[in-house]
Amino acid sequence: MATTTVLADGLLSGEDRAGLLRYLLMMRLVEERGNNLYKQGKIPGSFYDGRGQEAIGVGATWALAGADALCSPLIRDLGAHLVRGTDLADVFRHYMGRENGLSHGREGNVHIGDRNLGVVGMVSMLPDMMVVAVGLAMAFKMRAEERCALTFFGDGATSRGDWHEAMNWAALDNLPVIFILENNNLAYSTPTSRQFAVNPVARAAGYGIEALTVDGNDVEAVFAAVHGARQRALAGEGPTLIEAQTMRMHGHGAHDDASYVPKDLLEHWAGRDPIDRYAKVAAEAGVDVEAVRAEVLAEIDGAVELALQAPMPDPATATTGVFCEGEPEPLGQGPSRWSGFASRPAEPVSA
Amino acid sequence: MATTTVLADGLLSGEDRAGLLRYLLMMRLVEERGNNLYKQGKIPGSFYDGRGQEAIGVGATWALAGADALCSPLIRDLGAHLVRGTDLADVFRHYMGRENGLSHGREGNVHIGDRNLGVVGMVSMLPDMMVVAVGLAMAFKMRAEERCALTFFGDGATSRGDWHEAMNWAALDNLPVIFILENNNLAYSTPTSRQFAVNPVARAAGYGIEALTVDGNDVEAVFAAVHGARQRALAGEGPTLIEAQTMRMHGHGAHDDASYVPKDLLEHWAGRDPIDRYAKVAAEAGVDVEAVRAEVLAEIDGAVELALQAPMPDPATATTGVFCEGEPEPLGQGPSRWSGFASRPAEPVSA
Amino acid sequence: MATLTYLEAISDGLREMLRDDERVFVMGEDVGAFGGAFKVTAGMVEEFGPERVRDTPIAESGIVGTAVGAAVAGLRPVCEMQFADFVACGFDQIVNVAGKMHYRLGLAVPIVVRLPSGGGFGGGPFHSQNPESWFMQAPGLKVVAPATPEDAKGALIAAIQDPNPVIYLEHKNLYRRIKGEVPEGIYETPWKARVAREGSDLTVVAYGQMVHTALAAAEQIDASIEVVDLRSLVPLDEEAILASVAKTSKALVLDEANQTCAAGAQVAALIADRGFEDLDGPVRRLATPDVPIPFSPPLEAAVLPGVEQVKEACLELLDY
Amino acid sequence: MATLTYLEAISDGLREMLRDDERVFVMGEDVGAFGGAFKVTAGMVEEFGPERVRDTPIAESGIVGTAVGAAVAGLRPVCEMQFADFVACGFDQIVNVAGKMHYRLGLAVPIVVRLPSGGGFGGGPFHSQNPESWFMQAPGLKVVAPATPEDAKGALIAAIQDPNPVIYLEHKNLYRRIKGEVPEGIYETPWKARVAREGSDLTVVAYGQMVHTALAAAEQIDASIEVVDLRSLVPLDEEAILASVAKTSKALVLDEANQTCAAGAQVAALIADRGFEDLDGPVRRLATPDVPIPFSPPLEAAVLPGVEQVKEACLELLDY
Ligand SMILES: Cc1ncc(C[n+]2csc(CCOP(=O)(O)OP(=O)(O)O)c2C)c(N)n1
Ligand SMILES: Cc1ncc(C[n+]2csc(CCOP(=O)(O)OP(=O)(O)O)c2C)c(N)n1
Ligand SMILES: [Mg+2]
Ligand SMILES: [Mg+2]
């Protein structure tokens, strides 16, 4: 399918490019380390990664201001959490089921969400969080706040009823919400040819939603598309659906050898690896790629160290916190990464 | 919106026209009688009618062969049950909660469905039965049977997730199912402007579904559209979505004075009453309209007589039949009304 | 104190909260200009405007899911299901998203889902259900089922002010049938049972419409019957139930819901465990048998527990 | 008789029925070439083809609803939910469409919905649930929860041959952990409880994984413990439960599900009513407290009933 290339030229500074590369590498390297820890039995349950899809979570989140809500990054979107500033040691403690600041061991794998950074963690039921993101956008609009909500979902998730209820609702109320369709050609073992007869992007106009398709392995293209969608959202022009075309390069989870995936498809996409591609761009922009990689690896080593020393959660806490007692803690805010925000920093918006 | 006029010319005989008029009148007159009986307290619960929408259920069902499944006529579609041959006395016994052959008093108002005539009665949850109709079509295709399933839903029902799951599934498996969108401008008190930003018909292509819009108050246009959709279905060309544009001329139910409906809108549609319009067509085709009306009224008088004499259900039966014991009774078949079927009568299809 | 119907009391509580707290808003099908299928929100769009009294598409999952999002953003949504029966269409968002969010991530979800529930007026299989126990079984949800106008208002206010998702059952057959004194202003009904009638020979545990059935039956029995109105199902006031049984040593538990795994099963199991030593007879239950609610009046009357059946069950237990 | 794992026994039963009855087909997410998330349908698409082993979109309501339609058309669909937890997304089609159709219209709905359920392996809040009581509470559904390979095969065959909608719970933590002798060919496990262990001092009522927990505990107690394996939850074998309690006069009821309104509440309430005169002690219950199932192993272990807790509860009740 034809992809629209939204040029990021002029939008991104050298620091932006260094930052984008840093988080692309961080996601890749954290997940590689996670896979090893899982194989060593240090991570219980299951392990999921987003290899090959790093540019989507990273590029999209880079375009958000701190007051915008992420609801929710899914299992291919660790990069969104990292760009948002989620503590690396907490990520590993969470993976390992140790006591941690994200879920205290109540959640696992990529079911991460730091509410203090304006992130609402995912639920497994796909794509339930899309509807919740629409609700956040509804609240932002009701309070006339300059913020939007962004949600991710896969090609497979588009088949469920909640996808439709969210699309129709967002269009009807013309809400500031950004829908990111991560089309990675697969839903577990199911190819998109067994998921839909026509790519769901073609339905957007039928709801009254602006849509575009971008190269999901081009972090700057993803950034630019989300940047544009955010401007539309804040200008009161309503929701945007962005299809990011990509490929799931690993199995559905660590347990899945993905032998059902055609080799040539994987080869085709291996040649379009988002990190290799961006390393070139960043290098040309003067970024010392190897230095960044070394720095990130050192951070990861330190984080894993801390995680391995962390205690397991106290069993006595297993039954606490089902209900909220007292005043709810508000959803917090994240950093505004894009250099373009420097001019207008994200102040806490009136709530 | 522009409506496609599918010409029925050449398809319909004089008997077809007499029959169409007969059932249009029957639905109108049965519901008028029902409303009176309800006001007299002879019908418990609530009462719903499809005044102004008679052409849709009647015209659509006229185009079906006896082996095709109706799943399901909704509360505006009594005409579909009547064309299918549902016993008039049973309809009134059912309305009145008397012992009857349709539901034995377990169901009420237009929650009718005679399984022996190939009709699956509706549930209230909208549009659940659309998904069930897709399942019937899936079975027909799996068994390579020459039959299709037809389902009705309103403009409001298109907002629910099940609408989407049914549309996507039918398109993906290219199933012999016909979707009738009854756009009567209202969902209870809610105008379509609060239901969707874009008419759902515009989404059909995004699923890979053929769609057309017809004048829902023109019984022959509805017949012709469904006839065409049925030919596509049996030819293996998959599902069709037909929007029938019409107007709900009464309140949502007998309890609702519909004061929220703009007067001029009602006046506009009053001038396009499907029965007045078709009475002219039929008269020109040589049908003695008044004779038909008198005949139908006599049938209704007789049916109401029988119903008023019928006993209430035996309370001892209230707890029986929750589970099926023994072999399930198969879904039956209805008559093939359209004269064009005379050449190839509907034999029981291999099951 | 004004005398209001159960329905007017619900409206009054909702209106008070809309006036008092700008974070509160109500949404559902036809709740705006039409005032809702039962007129609970009549006049509200005129007073508070369409932003705070929102007509929605027919999308129960959308209603609950967007409410969760709005609540996480700091608002206090009150969702109306047009009939309790349709909550099955929004079930997943309630049990999987709303109910688990605080435990998993520390995010509170202060939403109220109003369920016009129950039978007794020829509503048939899809307009008569009592789905409370589905939500009692799912962790993280509070569940209330007031029986009187005073509690209907106070429990709704308590539900809206609670930081957790609350399933609020309002019985359709009490809407206009039951009147009572209702305090002015804002007050909260405690999440506790109340003794609706003092007695010493037998305890009848009930909630919602069944409280009135129990009281009517008690009037016709010449023995001292205590009627405990649970009011809140989650949290369940176990001490109040056990205290009454300790006093009477006999218990009859009522449900209008289908009997298997109903709220009454939980109450009876509680009494059989922690109240065992106080019992002088079996823990009896009366509930709707496991059938869909039939439409025809004689059939419906045959399945819903009525005053006569409650009386019989009480007399039998008193003779035990 | 071959020795099969619980999982192999389920596959075996499904394969037998696919061979025996051309009306039978299976559908679900990834059940085709991939063989299902747990490999229950491995090899089946090769033997029966994609028409009878159907990969579906991610659409649980679509899976159940189309199954209802296919069943009404005369087929015998077997639906796989990838995890039991996702059944909440198809809930409405099960309780409102499938469960009520025969009572309302005389149309049978012979579908089976397979639910890989339960915890114990770090699945977390969305991959560990035991949703059986939601379906027990909804009229018109049968519910089975086999504990052994022999019953897993026989109950699945019985479910497929039954003319009603059946919710079939297969416990993920038994899949590969439990092996046993399984008869060849087609046979039906009766919709009745079975005495898994004979005893005279105390009855433990359990189903699914908890049967094995109960048996392990019983081995470590020097008293005569009877373990009743319910196998079927709807219909519930009330006579078998009461007969065992009549023999032992003491009862402990186990659930892996969250405790409120769980299957065990229904069983305990039954014993407290019809078994009251046989009781020499309170009807005790052990279940998962009302919390989502946490991911971290020590937390999960703290909430799921284990052998130790069952032992303690038995000993306490024996001393009563
Ligand atoms: C409602 C629901 N049904 C089933 C599942 C089980 N499941 C987990 S991931 C997955 C595939 C999702 O595919 P897609 O949406 O394309 O996301 P991807 O894994 O490709 O990123 C499935 C079926 C689920 N999470 N939610
Ligand atoms: C899932 C669901 N939610 C709510 C209702 C309550 N309800 C009954 S009819 C109706 C309006 C339906 O509008 P539409 O689909 O346009 O059909 P119409 O009545 O106009 O024929 C509503 C909201 C329902 N039946 N199902
Ligand atoms: Mg995918
Ligand atoms: Mg309508």
Coordinates of C-alpha atoms in Angstrom, one line a residue, chain A residues 102-104 106-107 111-113 115 119-125 127-129 131-136 138-143 147 160 162 165 168-169 172-173 175 317-331 351, chain C residues 22-23 25 27 51-52 54-76 89 92-93 96-97 99-110 139-142 161-165 234:
Chain A
L102 CA 5.0 0.3 38.6
S103 CA 2.8 -2.6 39.7
H104 CA 4.4 -4.0 42.9
R106 CA 0.8 -7.5 40.5
E107 CA 1.4 -7.1 36.7
H111 CA 1.9 -4.7 31.1
I112 CA 3.7 -1.6 32.3
G113 CA 2.2 1.8 33.0
R115 CA 0.6 6.7 36.1
V119 CA 0.6 6.5 31.1
V120 CA -2.4 4.3 31.6
G121 CA -1.2 0.7 31.5
M122 CA -2.7 -1.7 29.0
V123 CA -5.2 -4.5 29.8
S124 CA -4.9 -7.7 27.7
M125 CA -8.3 -7.5 26.2
P127 CA -8.4 -3.2 22.0
D128 CA -10.2 -2.1 25.2
M129 CA -7.8 0.7 25.9
V131 CA -12.2 3.1 24.2
V132 CA -10.6 4.3 27.4
A133 CA -8.3 6.7 25.4
V134 CA -11.4 8.1 23.8
G135 CA -12.8 8.8 27.3
L136 CA -9.6 10.6 28.3
M138 CA -13.6 13.4 26.0
A139 CA -12.6 14.7 29.4
F140 CA -9.8 16.9 27.9
K141 CA -12.3 18.4 25.5
M142 CA -15.0 18.9 28.2
R143 CA -12.5 20.8 30.3
R147 CA -4.0 17.9 25.4
R160 CA -13.1 -6.5 17.8
D162 CA -14.5 -2.1 20.8
E165 CA -17.2 1.8 19.2
N168 CA -17.5 6.0 16.0
W169 CA -17.4 7.7 19.3
L172 CA -19.0 11.7 16.6
D173 CA -17.7 13.9 19.4
L175 CA -12.3 14.3 20.0
T317 CA 0.4 -7.2 50.1
A318 CA -1.3 -9.6 47.7
T319 CA -4.7 -8.8 49.0
T320 CA -4.3 -5.0 49.5
G321 CA -5.3 -2.2 47.2
V322 CA -8.1 -3.8 45.4
F323 CA -10.1 -0.7 46.3
C324 CA -8.9 2.9 46.4
E325 CA -9.2 4.4 49.9
G326 CA -9.3 8.2 50.1
E327 CA -8.6 10.6 47.3
P328 CA -7.6 9.1 43.9
E329 CA -4.1 10.1 42.8
P330 CA -4.3 12.1 39.6
L331 CA -2.8 10.9 36.4
A351 CA -7.8 20.0 36.0
Chain C
E22 CA -18.5 20.0 38.5
R23 CA -16.6 16.8 37.9
F25 CA -21.6 14.2 34.6
M27 CA -24.2 9.8 30.1
E51 CA -21.8 18.5 28.0
R52 CA -22.7 17.2 31.4
R54 CA -24.6 13.4 27.4
D55 CA -26.7 11.4 24.9
T56 CA -24.6 8.6 23.7
P57 CA -24.7 6.2 20.7
I58 CA -26.0 2.7 21.4
A59 CA -22.6 1.4 22.6
E60 CA -22.6 0.0 26.1
S61 CA -18.9 -0.9 25.9
G62 CA -18.3 2.6 24.7
I63 CA -20.3 4.1 27.5
V64 CA -18.4 2.2 30.2
G65 CA -15.0 2.4 28.5
T66 CA -15.1 6.2 27.9
A67 CA -16.3 6.6 31.5
V68 CA -13.2 4.8 32.7
G69 CA -11.1 7.2 30.7
A70 CA -12.9 10.2 31.9
A71 CA -12.6 9.0 35.5
V72 CA -8.9 8.4 35.1
A73 CA -8.7 12.0 33.8
G74 CA -10.3 13.2 37.0
L75 CA -14.0 13.4 36.3
R76 CA -16.9 11.5 38.0
C89 CA -22.8 -5.6 26.3
D92 CA -15.8 -6.7 29.7
Q93 CA -15.0 -3.0 30.2
N96 CA -11.5 -6.3 33.2
V97 CA -10.8 -2.6 32.8
G99 CA -12.5 -3.5 38.3
K100 CA -8.8 -4.3 38.1
M101 CA -7.2 -0.9 37.4
H102 CA -6.5 0.2 40.9
Y103 CA -5.1 -3.1 42.1
R104 CA -2.8 -3.4 39.1
L105 CA -1.7 0.2 38.5
G106 CA -2.9 2.3 41.4
L107 CA -5.2 4.3 39.2
A108 CA -8.6 4.9 40.8
V109 CA -11.7 4.5 38.6
P110 CA -14.5 6.5 40.2
P139 CA -13.0 -8.2 42.2
G140 CA -12.7 -4.5 42.4
L141 CA -16.3 -3.5 42.0
K142 CA -18.7 -2.2 44.7
Q161 CA -18.3 10.2 45.9
D162 CA -16.7 6.8 46.2
P163 CA -13.3 6.6 44.4
N164 CA -14.1 3.1 43.0
P165 CA -16.3 1.7 40.3
V234 CA -20.1 -5.3 48.0

